[in-house]
XYZ file of C-alpha atoms in Angstrom:
565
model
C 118.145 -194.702 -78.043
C 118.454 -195.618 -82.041
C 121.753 -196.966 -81.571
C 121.192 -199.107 -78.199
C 117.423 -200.064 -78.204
C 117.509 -201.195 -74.509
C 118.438 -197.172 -73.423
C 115.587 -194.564 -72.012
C 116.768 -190.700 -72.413
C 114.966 -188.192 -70.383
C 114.926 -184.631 -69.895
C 114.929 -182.073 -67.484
C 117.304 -179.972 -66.459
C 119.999 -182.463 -66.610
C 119.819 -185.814 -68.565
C 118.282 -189.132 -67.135
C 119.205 -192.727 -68.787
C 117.965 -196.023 -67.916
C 118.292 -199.099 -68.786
C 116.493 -201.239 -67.160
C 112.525 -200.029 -68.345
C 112.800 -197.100 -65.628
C 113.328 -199.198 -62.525
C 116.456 -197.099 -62.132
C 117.922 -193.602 -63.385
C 121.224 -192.753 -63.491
C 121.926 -188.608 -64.734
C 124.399 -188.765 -67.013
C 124.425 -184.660 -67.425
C 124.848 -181.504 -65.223
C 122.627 -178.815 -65.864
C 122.516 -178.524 -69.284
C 120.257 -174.979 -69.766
C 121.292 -171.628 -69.165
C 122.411 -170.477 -66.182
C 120.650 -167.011 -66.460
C 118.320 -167.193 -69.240
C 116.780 -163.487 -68.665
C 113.107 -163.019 -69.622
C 111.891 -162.797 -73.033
C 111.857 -158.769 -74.164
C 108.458 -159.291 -75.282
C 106.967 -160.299 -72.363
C 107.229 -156.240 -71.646
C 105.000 -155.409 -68.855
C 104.664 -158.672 -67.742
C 108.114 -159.525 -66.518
C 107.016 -157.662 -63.628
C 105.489 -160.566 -62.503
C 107.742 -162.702 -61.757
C 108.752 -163.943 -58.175
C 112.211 -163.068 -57.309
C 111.608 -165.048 -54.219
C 111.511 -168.495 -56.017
C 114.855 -167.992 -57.897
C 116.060 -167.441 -61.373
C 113.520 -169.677 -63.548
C 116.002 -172.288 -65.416
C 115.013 -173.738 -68.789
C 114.722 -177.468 -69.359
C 116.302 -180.184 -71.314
C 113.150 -179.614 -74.618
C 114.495 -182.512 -77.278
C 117.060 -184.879 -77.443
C 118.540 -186.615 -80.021
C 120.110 -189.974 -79.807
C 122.853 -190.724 -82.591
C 121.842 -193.491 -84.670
C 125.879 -194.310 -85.615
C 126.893 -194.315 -81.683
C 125.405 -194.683 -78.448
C 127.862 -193.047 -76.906
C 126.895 -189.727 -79.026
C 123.433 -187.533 -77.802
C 122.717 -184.703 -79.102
C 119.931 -182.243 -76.343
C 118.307 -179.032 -77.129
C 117.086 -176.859 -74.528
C 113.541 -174.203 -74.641
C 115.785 -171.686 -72.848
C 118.344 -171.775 -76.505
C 120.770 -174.290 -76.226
C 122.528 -177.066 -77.861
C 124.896 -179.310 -76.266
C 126.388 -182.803 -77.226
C 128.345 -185.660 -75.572
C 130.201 -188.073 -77.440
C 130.966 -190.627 -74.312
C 127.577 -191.797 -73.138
C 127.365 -188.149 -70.826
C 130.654 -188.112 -69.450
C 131.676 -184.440 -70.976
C 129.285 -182.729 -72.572
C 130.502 -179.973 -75.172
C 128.279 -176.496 -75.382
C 127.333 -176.077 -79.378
C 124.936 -173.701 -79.494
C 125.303 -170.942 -81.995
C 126.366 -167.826 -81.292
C 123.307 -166.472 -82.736
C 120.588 -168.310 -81.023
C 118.974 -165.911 -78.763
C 117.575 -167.062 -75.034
C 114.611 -168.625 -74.780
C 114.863 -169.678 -78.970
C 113.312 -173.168 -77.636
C 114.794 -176.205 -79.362
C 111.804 -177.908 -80.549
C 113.662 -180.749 -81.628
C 116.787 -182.200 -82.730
C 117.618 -185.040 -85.118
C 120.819 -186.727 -85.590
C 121.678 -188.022 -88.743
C 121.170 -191.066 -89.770
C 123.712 -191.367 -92.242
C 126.733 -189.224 -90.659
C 127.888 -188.916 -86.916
C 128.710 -185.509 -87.257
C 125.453 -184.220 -88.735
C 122.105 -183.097 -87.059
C 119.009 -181.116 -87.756
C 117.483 -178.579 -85.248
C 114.390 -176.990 -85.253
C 114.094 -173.791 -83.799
C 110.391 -172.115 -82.221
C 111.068 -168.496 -81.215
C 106.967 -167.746 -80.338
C 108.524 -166.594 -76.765
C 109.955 -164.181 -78.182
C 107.098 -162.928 -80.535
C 109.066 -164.352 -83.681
C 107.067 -166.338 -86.468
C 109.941 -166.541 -88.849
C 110.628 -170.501 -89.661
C 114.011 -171.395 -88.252
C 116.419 -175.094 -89.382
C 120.050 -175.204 -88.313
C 122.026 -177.873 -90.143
C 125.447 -178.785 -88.754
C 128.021 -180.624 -90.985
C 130.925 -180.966 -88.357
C 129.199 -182.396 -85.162
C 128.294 -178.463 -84.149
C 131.477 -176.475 -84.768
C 129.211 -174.627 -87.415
C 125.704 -174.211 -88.126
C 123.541 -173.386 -91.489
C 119.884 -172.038 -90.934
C 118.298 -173.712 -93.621
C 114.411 -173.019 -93.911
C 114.260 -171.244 -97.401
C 110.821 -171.567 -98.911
C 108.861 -171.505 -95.908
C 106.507 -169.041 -95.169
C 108.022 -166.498 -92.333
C 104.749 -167.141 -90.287
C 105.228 -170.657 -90.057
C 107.442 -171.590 -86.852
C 108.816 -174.887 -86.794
C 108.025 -177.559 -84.354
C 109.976 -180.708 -85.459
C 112.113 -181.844 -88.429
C 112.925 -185.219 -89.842
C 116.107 -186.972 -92.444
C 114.324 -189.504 -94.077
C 116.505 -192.922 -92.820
C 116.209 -194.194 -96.595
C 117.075 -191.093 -98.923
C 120.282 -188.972 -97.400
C 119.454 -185.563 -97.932
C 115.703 -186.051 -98.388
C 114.246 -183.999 -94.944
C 110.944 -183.494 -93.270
C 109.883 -180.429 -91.472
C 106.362 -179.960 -89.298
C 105.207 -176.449 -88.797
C 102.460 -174.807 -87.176
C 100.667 -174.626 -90.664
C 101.665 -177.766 -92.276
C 104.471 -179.878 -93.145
C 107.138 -179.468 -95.743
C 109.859 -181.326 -97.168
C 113.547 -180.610 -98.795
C 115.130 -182.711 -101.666
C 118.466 -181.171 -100.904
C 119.325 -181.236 -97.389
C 117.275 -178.305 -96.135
C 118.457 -175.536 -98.975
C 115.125 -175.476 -100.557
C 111.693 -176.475 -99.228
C 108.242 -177.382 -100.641
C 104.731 -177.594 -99.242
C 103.776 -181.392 -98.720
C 100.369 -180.456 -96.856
C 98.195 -182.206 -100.387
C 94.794 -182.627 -97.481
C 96.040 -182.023 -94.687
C 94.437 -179.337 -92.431
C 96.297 -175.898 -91.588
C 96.869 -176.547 -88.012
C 99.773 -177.059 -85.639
C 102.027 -179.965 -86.551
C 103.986 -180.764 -83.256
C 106.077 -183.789 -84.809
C 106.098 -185.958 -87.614
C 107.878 -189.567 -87.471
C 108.700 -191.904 -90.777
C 108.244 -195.587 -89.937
C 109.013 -198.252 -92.969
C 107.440 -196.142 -95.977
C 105.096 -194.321 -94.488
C 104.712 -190.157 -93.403
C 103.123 -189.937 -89.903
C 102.097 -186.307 -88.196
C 101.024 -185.353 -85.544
C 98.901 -182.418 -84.932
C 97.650 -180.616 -81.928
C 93.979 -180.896 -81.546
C 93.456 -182.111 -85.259
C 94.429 -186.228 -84.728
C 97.539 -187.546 -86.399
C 97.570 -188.247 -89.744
C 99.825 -191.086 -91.738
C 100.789 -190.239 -95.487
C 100.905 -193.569 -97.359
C 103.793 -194.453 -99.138
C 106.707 -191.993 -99.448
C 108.513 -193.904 -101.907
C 107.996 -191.355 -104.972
C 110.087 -188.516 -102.711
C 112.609 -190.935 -101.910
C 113.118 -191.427 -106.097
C 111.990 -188.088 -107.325
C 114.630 -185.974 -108.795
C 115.341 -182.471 -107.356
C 115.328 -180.778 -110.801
C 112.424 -180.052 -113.037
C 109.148 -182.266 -113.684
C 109.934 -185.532 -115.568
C 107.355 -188.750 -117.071
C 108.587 -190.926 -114.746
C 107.037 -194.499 -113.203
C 108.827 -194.523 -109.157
C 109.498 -198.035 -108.225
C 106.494 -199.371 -106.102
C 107.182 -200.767 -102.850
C 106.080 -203.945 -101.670
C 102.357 -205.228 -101.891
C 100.133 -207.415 -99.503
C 97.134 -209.143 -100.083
C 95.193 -208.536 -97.477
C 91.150 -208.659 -97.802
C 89.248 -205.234 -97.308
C 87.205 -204.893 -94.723
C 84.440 -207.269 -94.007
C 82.461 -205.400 -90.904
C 78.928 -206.925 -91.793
C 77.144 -203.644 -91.044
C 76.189 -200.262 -92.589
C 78.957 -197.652 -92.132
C 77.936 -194.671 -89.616
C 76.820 -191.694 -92.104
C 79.389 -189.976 -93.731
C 79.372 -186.319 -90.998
C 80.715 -188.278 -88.477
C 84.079 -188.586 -88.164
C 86.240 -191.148 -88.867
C 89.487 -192.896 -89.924
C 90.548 -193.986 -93.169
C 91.976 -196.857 -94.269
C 95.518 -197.648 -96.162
C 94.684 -197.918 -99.943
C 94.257 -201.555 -100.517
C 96.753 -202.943 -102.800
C 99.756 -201.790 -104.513
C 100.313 -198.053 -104.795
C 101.421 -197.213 -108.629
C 102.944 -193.526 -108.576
C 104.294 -192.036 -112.003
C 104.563 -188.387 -112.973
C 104.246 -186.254 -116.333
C 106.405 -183.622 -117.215
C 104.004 -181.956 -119.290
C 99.980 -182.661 -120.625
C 99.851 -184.804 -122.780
C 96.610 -185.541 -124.788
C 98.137 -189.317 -126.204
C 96.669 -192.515 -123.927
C 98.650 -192.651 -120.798
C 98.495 -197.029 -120.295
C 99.797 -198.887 -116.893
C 100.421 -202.435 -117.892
C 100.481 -205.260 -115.246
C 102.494 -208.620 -116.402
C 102.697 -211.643 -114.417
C 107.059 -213.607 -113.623
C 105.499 -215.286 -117.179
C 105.032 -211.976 -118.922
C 101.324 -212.709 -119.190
C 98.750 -209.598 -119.191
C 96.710 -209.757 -115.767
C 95.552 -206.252 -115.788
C 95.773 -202.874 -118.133
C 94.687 -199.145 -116.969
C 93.907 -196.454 -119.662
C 93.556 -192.665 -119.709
C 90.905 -193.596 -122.052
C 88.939 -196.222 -120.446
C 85.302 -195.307 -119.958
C 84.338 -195.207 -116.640
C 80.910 -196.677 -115.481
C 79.663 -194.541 -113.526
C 76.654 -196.017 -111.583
C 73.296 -194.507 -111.830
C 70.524 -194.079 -109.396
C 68.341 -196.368 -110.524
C 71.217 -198.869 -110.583
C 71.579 -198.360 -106.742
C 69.752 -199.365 -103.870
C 72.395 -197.756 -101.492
C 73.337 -193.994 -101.087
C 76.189 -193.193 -102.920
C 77.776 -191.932 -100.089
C 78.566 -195.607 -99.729
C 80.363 -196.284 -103.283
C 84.178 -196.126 -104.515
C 83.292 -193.970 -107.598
C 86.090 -195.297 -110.165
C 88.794 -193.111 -111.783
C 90.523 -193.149 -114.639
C 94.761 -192.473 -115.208
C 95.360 -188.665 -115.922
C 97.181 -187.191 -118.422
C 97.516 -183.996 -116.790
C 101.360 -182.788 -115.941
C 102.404 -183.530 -112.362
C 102.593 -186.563 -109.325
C 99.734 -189.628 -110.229
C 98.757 -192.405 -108.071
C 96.835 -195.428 -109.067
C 95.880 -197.984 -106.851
C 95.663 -201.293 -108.251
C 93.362 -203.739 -105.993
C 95.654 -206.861 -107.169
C 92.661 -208.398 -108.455
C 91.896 -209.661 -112.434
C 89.543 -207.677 -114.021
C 85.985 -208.258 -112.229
C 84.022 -211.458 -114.787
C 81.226 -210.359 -116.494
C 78.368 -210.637 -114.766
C 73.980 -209.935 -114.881
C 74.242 -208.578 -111.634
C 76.093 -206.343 -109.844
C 76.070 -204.870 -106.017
C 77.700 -202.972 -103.252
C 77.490 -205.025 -100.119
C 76.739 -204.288 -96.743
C 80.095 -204.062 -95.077
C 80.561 -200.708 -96.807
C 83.132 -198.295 -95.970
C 82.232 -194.250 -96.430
C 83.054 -193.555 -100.070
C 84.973 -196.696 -100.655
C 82.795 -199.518 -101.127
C 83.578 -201.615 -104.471
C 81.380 -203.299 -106.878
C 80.674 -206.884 -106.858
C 81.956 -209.153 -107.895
C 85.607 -208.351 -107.780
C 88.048 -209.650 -110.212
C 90.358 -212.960 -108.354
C 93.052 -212.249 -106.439
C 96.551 -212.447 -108.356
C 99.242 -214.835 -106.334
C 101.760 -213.744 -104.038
C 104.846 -213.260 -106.367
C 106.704 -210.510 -108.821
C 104.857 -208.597 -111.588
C 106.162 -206.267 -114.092
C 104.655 -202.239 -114.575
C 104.528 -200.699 -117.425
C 104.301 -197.063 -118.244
C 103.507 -196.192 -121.761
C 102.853 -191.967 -121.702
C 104.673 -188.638 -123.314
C 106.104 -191.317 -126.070
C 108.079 -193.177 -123.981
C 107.617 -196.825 -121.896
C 108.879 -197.610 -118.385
C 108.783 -200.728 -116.389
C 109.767 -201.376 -113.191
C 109.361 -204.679 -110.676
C 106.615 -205.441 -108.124
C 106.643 -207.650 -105.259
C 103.031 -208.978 -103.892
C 103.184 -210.970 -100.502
C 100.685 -212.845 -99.034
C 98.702 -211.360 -95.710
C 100.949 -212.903 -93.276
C 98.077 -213.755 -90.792
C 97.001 -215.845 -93.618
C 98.836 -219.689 -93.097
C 97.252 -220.840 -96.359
C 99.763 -222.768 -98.576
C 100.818 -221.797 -101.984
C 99.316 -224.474 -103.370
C 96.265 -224.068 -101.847
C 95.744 -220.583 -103.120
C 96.956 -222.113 -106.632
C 93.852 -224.094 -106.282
C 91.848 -221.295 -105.134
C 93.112 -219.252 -108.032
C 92.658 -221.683 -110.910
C 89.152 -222.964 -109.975
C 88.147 -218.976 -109.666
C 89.777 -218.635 -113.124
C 87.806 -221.195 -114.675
C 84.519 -219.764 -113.260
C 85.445 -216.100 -114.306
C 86.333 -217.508 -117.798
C 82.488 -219.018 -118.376
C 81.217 -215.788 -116.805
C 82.449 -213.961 -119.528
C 81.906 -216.279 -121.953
C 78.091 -216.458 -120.830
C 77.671 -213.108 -120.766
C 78.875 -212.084 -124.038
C 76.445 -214.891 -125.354
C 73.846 -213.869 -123.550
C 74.517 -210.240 -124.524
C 74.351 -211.564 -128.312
C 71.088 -213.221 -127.698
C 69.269 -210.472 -126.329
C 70.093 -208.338 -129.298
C 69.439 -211.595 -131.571
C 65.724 -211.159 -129.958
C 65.521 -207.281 -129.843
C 66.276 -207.565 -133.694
C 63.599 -210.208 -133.916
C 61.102 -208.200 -132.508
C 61.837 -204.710 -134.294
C 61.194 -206.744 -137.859
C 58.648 -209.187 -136.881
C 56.192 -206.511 -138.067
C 57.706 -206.261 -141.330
C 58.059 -209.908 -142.348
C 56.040 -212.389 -143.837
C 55.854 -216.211 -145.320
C 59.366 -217.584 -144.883
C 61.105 -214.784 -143.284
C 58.399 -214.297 -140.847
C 58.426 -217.854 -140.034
C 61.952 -218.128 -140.079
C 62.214 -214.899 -137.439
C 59.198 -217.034 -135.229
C 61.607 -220.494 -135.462
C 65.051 -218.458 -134.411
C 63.202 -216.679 -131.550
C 61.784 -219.695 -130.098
C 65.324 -221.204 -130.391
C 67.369 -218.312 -128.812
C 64.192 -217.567 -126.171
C 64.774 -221.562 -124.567
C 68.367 -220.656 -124.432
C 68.222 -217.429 -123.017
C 66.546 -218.243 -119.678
C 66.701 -216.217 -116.633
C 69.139 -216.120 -113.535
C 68.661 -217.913 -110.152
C 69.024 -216.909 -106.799
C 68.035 -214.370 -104.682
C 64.577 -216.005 -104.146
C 64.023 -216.800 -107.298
C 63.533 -220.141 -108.676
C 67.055 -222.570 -108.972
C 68.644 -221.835 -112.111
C 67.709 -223.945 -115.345
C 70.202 -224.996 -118.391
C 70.005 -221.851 -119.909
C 72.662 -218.916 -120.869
C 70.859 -216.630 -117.741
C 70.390 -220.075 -115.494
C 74.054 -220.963 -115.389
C 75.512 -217.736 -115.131
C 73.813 -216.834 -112.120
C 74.751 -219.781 -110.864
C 78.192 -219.255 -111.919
C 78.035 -216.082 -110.248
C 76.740 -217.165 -107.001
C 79.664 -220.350 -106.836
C 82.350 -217.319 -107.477
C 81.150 -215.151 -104.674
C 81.300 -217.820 -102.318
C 84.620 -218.968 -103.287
C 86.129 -214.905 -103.112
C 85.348 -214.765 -99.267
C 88.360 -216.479 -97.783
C 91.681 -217.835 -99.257
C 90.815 -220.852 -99.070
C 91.229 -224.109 -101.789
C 87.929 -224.956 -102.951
C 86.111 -227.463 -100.878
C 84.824 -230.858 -101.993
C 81.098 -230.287 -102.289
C 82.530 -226.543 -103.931
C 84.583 -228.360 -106.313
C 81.558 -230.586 -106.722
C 79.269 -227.410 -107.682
C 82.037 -226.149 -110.368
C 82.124 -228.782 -112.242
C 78.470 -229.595 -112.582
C 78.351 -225.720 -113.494
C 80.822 -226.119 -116.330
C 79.582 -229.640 -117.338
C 75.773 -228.189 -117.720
C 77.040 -225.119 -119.309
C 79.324 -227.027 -121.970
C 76.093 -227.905 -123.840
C 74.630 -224.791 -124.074
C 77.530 -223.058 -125.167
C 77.661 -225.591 -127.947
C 73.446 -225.057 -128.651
C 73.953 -221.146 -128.572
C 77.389 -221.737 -131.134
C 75.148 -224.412 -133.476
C 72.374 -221.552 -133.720
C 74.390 -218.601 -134.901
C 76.282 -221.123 -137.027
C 73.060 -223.060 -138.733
C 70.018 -221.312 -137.556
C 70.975 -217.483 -138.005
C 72.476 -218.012 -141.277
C 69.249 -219.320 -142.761
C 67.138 -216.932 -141.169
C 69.371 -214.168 -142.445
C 69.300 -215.775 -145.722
C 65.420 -215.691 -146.303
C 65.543 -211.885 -144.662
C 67.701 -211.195 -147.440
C 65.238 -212.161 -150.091
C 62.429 -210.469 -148.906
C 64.855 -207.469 -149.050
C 64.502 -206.899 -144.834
C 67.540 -206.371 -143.149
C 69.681 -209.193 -141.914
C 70.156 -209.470 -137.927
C 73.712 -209.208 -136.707
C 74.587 -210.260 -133.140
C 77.476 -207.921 -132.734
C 74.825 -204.932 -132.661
C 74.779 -203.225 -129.341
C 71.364 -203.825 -127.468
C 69.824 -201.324 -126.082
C 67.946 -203.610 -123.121
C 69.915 -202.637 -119.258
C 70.894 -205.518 -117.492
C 69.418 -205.858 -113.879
C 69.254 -204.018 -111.665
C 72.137 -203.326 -109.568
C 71.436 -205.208 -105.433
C 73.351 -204.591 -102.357
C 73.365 -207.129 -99.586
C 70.173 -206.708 -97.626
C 70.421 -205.844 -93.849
């Protein structure tokens, strides 16, 4: 019972309640079904069959609906066509069915309100009596009347179940034997909510915290993630709208150190991880549509574009199937419901080498390395689309199996931070220098005396500081741009597999990291400053073209590695 959580209702033909876990049953009820039900007019030349030896054959006691105001108010539904209610724990029961509902009209289920003592929601299956048509009775005054309420459903849809949503009053759920549907206005209007869901028999649906669940027969039960966007839509006409996200957890993805089965065999899928962003556009729009993430400090941490271009990964950048991969996707700016689903992470670091590790999940494995985790706390979204801007408040919480302290994942956070931050700034140099020496190269041919010696001088210079990445069997990383930011790299990984502070012989590592890569940042800023201004300067005299270390190269970084089995 909603109202008295220590109270077990079942049905037969009359009404058992315990409270004790079922050691005893009292029946609270007399028989509750129709006396003399007849036999279905369709059955035709089959009611024939039936044994006038054993009886009359009685209905049963189909759905019952504890009141969520009262627990002295139940509200049962029969599968021979009846609705009855009590309103003093079972003492006197009141008859409400409606005048209309035929015999054998089987009261699939019944729903008090949550909201109003003296409103309820039945749904009606009439398949014994060879009717398809959808039926929904809403009552208003605890039965006295009923409204049949299923307009917009198919009429070869019968229902098995509806639902009021216990957040939203008038916001309703309905399962069919196609689908599932919901109203926005109490059951006068209704709209298809099946998105991928399969056509098949939905026997009941249940809404726990913000979540949809279903159940089907013979097709599993299905859960639809986050329901907050019907909860806040409005039940006019599209709008540009950001819904208010509900609350966020930080919880690691799956770590299951193996390769997932292959993608034909069946299996269940995950919640999104992270916080579900939902916004709608009331029309195409063919301006950027931006999501903005602020931190309590107003500070940027991450920023989603309709025009970001999406690196898509290439074959020869994989050495798993792509089965495996979460292909990325960009925001839409296409009229209608949007969801993004922001990981809660910083934009991943820069980095030579990238990979999809072994404890993959069918078709929603990320690319390492991953951005650092934000901290548990509020954070602003903003909208910007159609010409207008939106914001509204997000709560991230910590995993609560996780006892780590705040300032422990402060720690955690900043020393991540700092390793991201000369990540990128290694890259970028790095980037710079391999352009510096594919320049080089291209007009080696063409120069001679000073220029020529000049080009020879800066490529020696920038080749030293270039280097080449450690790890992975290769040889420990040297002071050099591609040394230290493998080993950067490989310090970061390590540090995003737990939330956990840093240990002392990881804190150790850092800092020799940044102390060794201090120097080289300050070589590789001293050669563009001295050494590629005179070199550019003699090119410039011979009349060859000067080398610029914004220009795009057009070398590939590595290779792309999973984690090997």
């Amino acid at each position: 019972a909603h109202a008295d959580p220590h109270t077990l209702y079942l049905g037969s033909n009359v009404l058992f309640k315990t409270m004790d876990g079922g050691h005893s049953w009292d029946i609270i009820s007399p028989d509750l079904t129709r006396e003399d039900p007849g036999v279905p007019s369709k059955l035709g030349q089959f009611a024939e069959y039936s044994d006038p030896a054993k009886g009359k054959h009685r209905g049963v006691i189909y759905s019952i609906g504890p009141s969520f105001k009262d627990a002295n108010t139940i509200w049962i539904g029969t599968d021979d066509g009846q609705i009855q209610i009590t309103h003093d724990g079972g003492k006197s029961w009141q008859n409400i069915t409606p005048p209309d509902l035929a015999p054998w009209s089987k009261v699939a289920q019944i729903e008090a309100s949550h909201f109003d003592e003296n409103t309820a929601y039945a749904a009606i299956n009439r398949l014994r009596n060879d009717d398809l048509h959808a039926v929904i009775l809403r009552t208003h005054d605890g039965g006295k009347s009923w409204q049949r309420d299923s307009n917009g459903i198919p009429d070869d849809q019968p229902v098995n179940a509806v639902r009021e949503d216990p957040v939203r009053k008038g916001l309703l759920y309905a399962a069919t034997e196609l689908g599932v549907w919901y109203s926005l206005d109490d059951g006068d209007h209704w709209q298809s909510l099946q998105l991928n869901l399969p056509s098949t028999s939905v026997r009941d649906i249940v809404v726990h915290d913000n979540d949809l669940i279903a159940g089907t027969h013979g097709r599993s039960f299905w859960i639809l993630d986050d329901i907050t966007p019907l909860r806040q839509m409005e039940s006019g006409g599209a709008t540009t709208k950001l819904y208010q996200p509900e609350t966020a957890y930080r919880i690691r993805r799956d770590n299951y150190t193996d390769t997932p089965p292959p993608p034909e065999m069946p299996a269940g899928q995950n919640p999104p991880e992270g916080a579900i962003l939902n916004y709608s556009l009331a029309s195409n729009t063919s301006s950027p549509v931006v999501i903005e993430i602020s931190d309590a400090q107003g500070k940027r941490v991450r920023r989603f574009s309709s025009t970001d271009k999406l690196s898509i990964p290439t074959p020869k950048e994989l050495n798993v199937p792509y089965y495996w991969i979460r292909m990325p996707h960009g925001l839409s700016g296409e009229a209608g419901m949007h969801r993004l689903v922001w990981d809660l992470r910083y934009p991943a670091p820069e980095s030579l080498r990238h990979g999809y590790p072994i404890a993959a999940i069918v078709h929603n494995t990320p690319r390492y390395p991953l951005g650092q985790f934000v901290l548990p706390g509020y954070y602003t979204v903003k909208l910007t689309a159609d010409g207008q801007t939106q914001s509204a408040k997000l709560t991230v919480k910590m995993d609560p199996r996780i006892k780590t302290t705040p300032a422990r994942l402060q720690e955690l956070f900043e020393a991540q931070s700092k390793l991201a931050s000369a990540m990128d700034a290694d890259f970028e140099a790095l980037s710079q220098v391999r352009s510096l020496r594919e320049q080089i190269r291209k007009l080696q041919p063409k120069a001679q005396g000073e220029a020529a010696q000049s080009l020879s001088s800066l490529d020696n210079a920038v080749s030293a500081l270039e280097g080449a990445p450690g790890g992975s069997g290769r040889a420990t990383a040297t002071d050099s741009l591609g040394g230290l930011s493998g080993g950067l790299a490989q310090v970061y990984s390590v540090l995003d597999m737990s939330d956990a502070a840093p240990t002392s012989p990881q804190q150790q590592a850092i800092a020799d990291l940044l102390e060794r890569n201090e120097p080289i940042m300050r070589r590789w800023n001293g050669i563009r400053a001295n050494d590629l201004a005179e070199t550019n300067a003699k090119l410039k005299a011979a009349g060859l073209p000067v080398l610029d270390i914004n220009r795009v190269s057009t070398a590939t970084e590595e290779e792309s590695e999973g984690d090997k089995p």
